[in-house]
Amino acid sequence: MQPHIVNEHVEDAKTGELNGCQLRFELPRSQQERFPGLFAHLEDKKQSLRIESFGLSVNALEEAYLKVMRMGEVPSREADEDVFQDNSVLELQEGFFARIIQQLQYIWLKRIIEISHNISLIVNQILLPIALAILVGWTMRKKSVNIAKHHLEHHNVPDISLNRIKSGRVVVLDPSHNTEKRRLLEKVMKKYPHIQITHHRSSKWAEHWPKEFPWAVLGVIIRSQGAIANGSEAYYWLLPSYLYYKEQTLFHLISDVEYAAGKLQMHVSFTRMIADTASMTLMVLSPFLVFIAAVLMNSSFIPSLIEERVFHFKHQQFLAGLSPLLFWVATIIWDSGVIVVVAGIITLVMKIFKLAVTRMFMPLICAYCVAMLPMVYVLSLLIDTPGVAKSVSILYQIGSAALGFVMLFQGGKKKFTHAFPSFAVVMSFMKELFSTNIPKLSVTERETYESLLLHGVIFVVVLIVHELHFEKLLLKTVCKKTYIERSEVPDGADIIEERERVENNISDFALAVQDLTKYHGVTCAVKKTTYGIKEKDCFGLVGASGAGKTSTFDVITGLRSANSGTVFIGDEFVNRTQGIGYCPQFDAMLPRLSCRQNMMVIAALNGYKYPKKVVDEMLRFLDLTEHSSKAFSRCSGGQRRRVGIGVALMNPSKLAILDEPTAGIDPKTRHQIWSLLKKMRASGKAIVLSSHSMEECEALCSRIGILVRGRLVAIGASQTLKTRHADNFFLHMSMTSVTHKDLVVSTVLTTFPSGNLMTRREDALTLKFKIRQRKEDKVSTLYEKAQKMASSLPLKEFMLIQASLEDVLEILNEQYSGKAL
């Protein structure tokens, strides 16, 4: 259609935008008398001009508001200004490894920013574990037992504090048959004639002590050692069983034998500790405090992961091209790095307090925390509340350690340590801090690390299964839900035509949705919808709340899987790392990061070589430069939506999904965003949007699909939908006085017998009438009748407009109300 045809009838008409197959003209109200001639010409030449339909609407109050706003206002930029003034900033990283390195860099930068803005995270992850380590060091240092040092030669045997044993037998366990050490021990014991010595030389002494020696007051092991010059514990003193359980906390036994320069230096004491109960309890609990420090440290990684998932920022990163594998690799590397640093500080604290921890102390803390990370990650995926998930993690670790002790003292075997890595680690901490073993509780390093490895592997498998949705696929296979059509209303010609169009040319579309079905529980949210969107198209998906719009977008973007049907982006099946610009209904940014930082992370993950320049350009276009350093949580609703739209449109893919992009935004900003979307569409990007603003859909969308309770019931250009589904016109009459109401009403209802007064207010100066259009009624005829009638009435002005898209939506909802779909 040539624009000059309109100007021949209405001289001051302005050609508006071409939106798909829909062309818009602005007609001045001052030339209303010429409208019927224009409409009559279009009706007569409809076939030759290839016009499917045309209608008449009026500018909304929003347009008037914008015109007032523009008066006296200096535009911030030219209307035709491009989003990116310098297209060189859109250059992408070349090479797979260059992109991977950049993605890792910005993932870790995100974590640095998060921890620097989160005091709670710093306290739980760093300060609290270190504080517990200081408490342990102070307690162990202050309450350590004074060791009596004696130089033993063959002619000089000192008293080694066994006077408290009045009488009884001591079992000497000599599995190594070391005659020299046994003789030395016998010389020592001769100082106490009231003590009898019984020898036991079996190498399997642990199986016999103490159950075969209930009469023993004490046991001594002569241990097998390597080179004597190295010096080590040669005598290992055992308490009898009745002391294990009742007086264990009251006794401390330290033995150390060193050989040097031909004489024997023996450090032996058997001392009843007379300390206050609170201090003694702290000392005994020291290994558990170190364990709790490790538990708090690894559990503190949960809140950040839940925040990313719940706010859908994790999903945004995947849509920007980040693979789930790289996400988790980067996460575990970062978390392991934090663990190593904190464990190193804890070990340094122990050294400062001069505790004789071995070189295995720090690796033990690191190994335990890293082995628990997969369990922490699984909890972050299953639980949405950070506090609850963190509590579950802490209870799981402490509870499994406690359960290990319960099973041990009830006669369990050491092999169960593989099922309770927390118990094994606590035992190892006891060994490190007390420099001794209790045979019944002894756990070897190998057993500890085997249990940690087993635990880590099990939860890594669970994490992989969950991230790849294996459990959902299995559940879908076992409990397959098939949508059975029970619709009482057959598909219209437009729906049938769209289905054939997609099935015959599925590779021609930027996005093709075919027979998409999605259930939420027993409710079918989307019912076998089919449609296709080509490049440079803007497709609007509209419907009442709960119609299935967001569920559809969740499937298209890979956030959720469909029960049946397929979604193609280009000629590929959809997946969650497809590369889609997505602006969800609710803000999907990290609240502690600034607007710029959120956009920088996504721009870098998109693969831009100069992410900072890309973000600067987008912020400039969105008028967000002065707010770019503000934390996202402190931004207004309009600023947040602009950031979300900017993130969606920065994606270099040819498809953008926008779920209510301008909700809660003022009219001026809304129109700026419309301008941005039109430019992006003109550049070749296909756009799919959902909106409750029908004016927005009419302004932006080349085609619109209407959903009713999950079913696509109509599709086409907005004017086509209005002509096809709404047979009503609305007549607005603005009176000079309310006293003329009866005259105006009676005249309108006489002229248009099918008319109906919609205005209920008695004092209203503007009356609205609903005029039903019969099949034989032409737009030109209706307008001419209204014009003649208005000239005979005391009116300021009148308007005759076609039903709006919102009216169409209401009509279709009423039409399908109460009917099976």
Short mmCIF file of N, CA and C in Angstrom, two decimals, residues 559-612:
data_model
loop_
_atom_site.label_atom_id
_atom_site.label_comp_id
_atom_site.label_asym_id
_atom_site.label_seq_id
_atom_site.Cartn_x
_atom_site.Cartn_y
_atom_site.Cartn_z
N LEU A 559 15.06 -23.46 31.41
CA LEU A 559 14.98 -23.51 32.87
C LEU A 559 14.22 -24.75 33.32
N ARG A 560 13.20 -25.13 32.56
CA ARG A 560 12.43 -26.33 32.85
C ARG A 560 12.27 -27.14 31.57
N SER A 561 12.01 -28.42 31.73
CA SER A 561 11.84 -29.27 30.55
C SER A 561 10.36 -29.48 30.28
N ALA A 562 10.03 -29.66 29.01
CA ALA A 562 8.64 -29.89 28.61
C ALA A 562 8.27 -31.34 28.85
N ASN A 563 6.99 -31.58 29.08
CA ASN A 563 6.51 -32.96 29.18
C ASN A 563 6.42 -33.61 27.81
N SER A 564 6.12 -32.80 26.80
CA SER A 564 6.13 -33.29 25.41
C SER A 564 6.23 -32.08 24.49
N GLY A 565 6.52 -32.36 23.23
CA GLY A 565 6.71 -31.28 22.28
C GLY A 565 8.17 -30.91 22.14
N THR A 566 8.46 -30.06 21.18
CA THR A 566 9.85 -29.66 20.90
C THR A 566 9.95 -28.15 20.74
N VAL A 567 11.12 -27.65 21.05
CA VAL A 567 11.44 -26.24 20.84
C VAL A 567 12.76 -26.18 20.09
N PHE A 568 12.76 -25.48 18.94
CA PHE A 568 13.97 -25.33 18.14
C PHE A 568 14.39 -23.87 18.15
N ILE A 569 15.68 -23.63 18.37
CA ILE A 569 16.26 -22.31 18.18
C ILE A 569 17.19 -22.43 16.98
N GLY A 570 16.78 -21.81 15.88
CA GLY A 570 17.43 -22.09 14.62
C GLY A 570 17.06 -23.51 14.22
N ASP A 571 18.06 -24.33 14.01
CA ASP A 571 17.77 -25.73 13.68
C ASP A 571 18.27 -26.67 14.76
N GLU A 572 18.41 -26.15 16.01
CA GLU A 572 18.90 -26.95 17.12
C GLU A 572 17.85 -27.06 18.21
N PHE A 573 17.84 -28.21 18.88
CA PHE A 573 16.97 -28.37 20.03
C PHE A 573 17.40 -27.41 21.13
N VAL A 574 16.44 -26.93 21.88
CA VAL A 574 16.75 -25.97 22.93
C VAL A 574 17.48 -26.67 24.07
N ASN A 575 18.44 -25.96 24.68
CA ASN A 575 19.07 -26.39 25.92
C ASN A 575 19.40 -25.14 26.71
N ARG A 576 19.78 -25.32 27.98
CA ARG A 576 19.91 -24.15 28.84
C ARG A 576 21.20 -23.37 28.63
N THR A 577 22.09 -23.81 27.73
CA THR A 577 23.27 -23.02 27.39
C THR A 577 23.22 -22.61 25.93
N GLN A 578 21.99 -22.45 25.42
CA GLN A 578 21.80 -22.19 24.00
C GLN A 578 22.33 -20.82 23.58
N GLY A 579 22.30 -19.87 24.48
CA GLY A 579 22.66 -18.50 24.14
C GLY A 579 21.41 -17.73 23.73
N ILE A 580 20.66 -17.28 24.73
CA ILE A 580 19.42 -16.55 24.50
C ILE A 580 19.44 -15.31 25.39
N GLY A 581 19.08 -14.17 24.82
CA GLY A 581 18.89 -12.99 25.65
C GLY A 581 17.56 -13.11 26.37
N TYR A 582 17.58 -13.06 27.70
CA TYR A 582 16.36 -13.32 28.47
C TYR A 582 16.18 -12.28 29.56
N CYS A 583 15.02 -11.65 29.55
CA CYS A 583 14.63 -10.74 30.63
C CYS A 583 13.40 -11.36 31.30
N PRO A 584 13.59 -12.07 32.44
CA PRO A 584 12.45 -12.74 33.07
C PRO A 584 11.50 -11.75 33.73
N GLN A 585 10.38 -12.29 34.17
CA GLN A 585 9.34 -11.46 34.78
C GLN A 585 9.84 -10.78 36.05
N PHE A 586 10.68 -11.50 36.81
CA PHE A 586 11.25 -10.95 38.03
C PHE A 586 12.75 -10.77 37.83
N ASP A 587 13.29 -9.76 38.49
CA ASP A 587 14.69 -9.38 38.28
C ASP A 587 15.62 -10.55 38.57
N ALA A 588 16.53 -10.83 37.62
CA ALA A 588 17.44 -11.97 37.73
C ALA A 588 18.88 -11.49 37.86
N MET A 589 19.10 -10.59 38.81
CA MET A 589 20.43 -10.06 39.06
C MET A 589 20.82 -10.30 40.51
N LEU A 590 22.11 -10.24 40.80
CA LEU A 590 22.58 -10.39 42.17
C LEU A 590 22.41 -9.07 42.90
N PRO A 591 21.71 -9.04 44.03
CA PRO A 591 21.36 -7.77 44.67
C PRO A 591 22.55 -6.99 45.21
N ARG A 592 23.63 -7.68 45.61
CA ARG A 592 24.77 -6.96 46.20
C ARG A 592 25.70 -6.36 45.15
N LEU A 593 25.66 -6.89 43.93
CA LEU A 593 26.48 -6.33 42.87
C LEU A 593 25.82 -5.07 42.32
N SER A 594 26.60 -4.17 41.80
CA SER A 594 26.05 -2.96 41.19
C SER A 594 25.48 -3.28 39.82
N CYS A 595 24.77 -2.32 39.24
CA CYS A 595 24.22 -2.50 37.90
C CYS A 595 25.34 -2.83 36.91
N ARG A 596 26.41 -2.06 36.99
CA ARG A 596 27.54 -2.28 36.07
C ARG A 596 28.16 -3.65 36.28
N GLN A 597 28.35 -4.05 37.52
CA GLN A 597 29.00 -5.33 37.80
C GLN A 597 28.16 -6.50 37.31
N ASN A 598 26.85 -6.45 37.53
CA ASN A 598 25.97 -7.50 37.02
C ASN A 598 26.10 -7.61 35.50
N MET A 599 26.04 -6.47 34.82
CA MET A 599 26.11 -6.46 33.36
C MET A 599 27.48 -6.87 32.86
N MET A 600 28.53 -6.51 33.60
CA MET A 600 29.89 -6.87 33.20
C MET A 600 30.09 -8.37 33.21
N VAL A 601 29.58 -9.03 34.26
CA VAL A 601 29.72 -10.48 34.35
C VAL A 601 29.04 -11.15 33.16
N ILE A 602 27.81 -10.74 32.85
CA ILE A 602 27.08 -11.35 31.75
C ILE A 602 27.74 -11.04 30.41
N ALA A 603 28.20 -9.80 30.22
CA ALA A 603 28.85 -9.43 28.96
C ALA A 603 30.11 -10.26 28.74
N ALA A 604 30.88 -10.49 29.81
CA ALA A 604 32.10 -11.29 29.69
C ALA A 604 31.76 -12.75 29.37
N LEU A 605 30.72 -13.28 30.01
CA LEU A 605 30.33 -14.66 29.73
C LEU A 605 29.77 -14.81 28.32
N ASN A 606 29.19 -13.73 27.78
CA ASN A 606 28.72 -13.75 26.39
C ASN A 606 29.87 -13.88 25.39
N GLY A 607 31.08 -13.58 25.86
CA GLY A 607 32.24 -13.75 25.00
C GLY A 607 32.75 -12.48 24.35
N TYR A 608 32.24 -11.31 24.77
CA TYR A 608 32.72 -10.07 24.19
C TYR A 608 34.18 -9.84 24.56
N LYS A 609 34.94 -9.37 23.60
CA LYS A 609 36.36 -9.13 23.82
C LYS A 609 36.58 -7.91 24.71
N TYR A 610 35.64 -6.94 24.61
CA TYR A 610 35.74 -5.72 25.41
C TYR A 610 34.46 -5.54 26.22
N PRO A 611 34.24 -6.37 27.23
CA PRO A 611 32.97 -6.32 27.97
C PRO A 611 32.71 -4.97 28.62
N LYS A 612 33.75 -4.30 29.09
CA LYS A 612 33.55 -3.00 29.74
C LYS A 612 32.98 -1.98 28.76
#
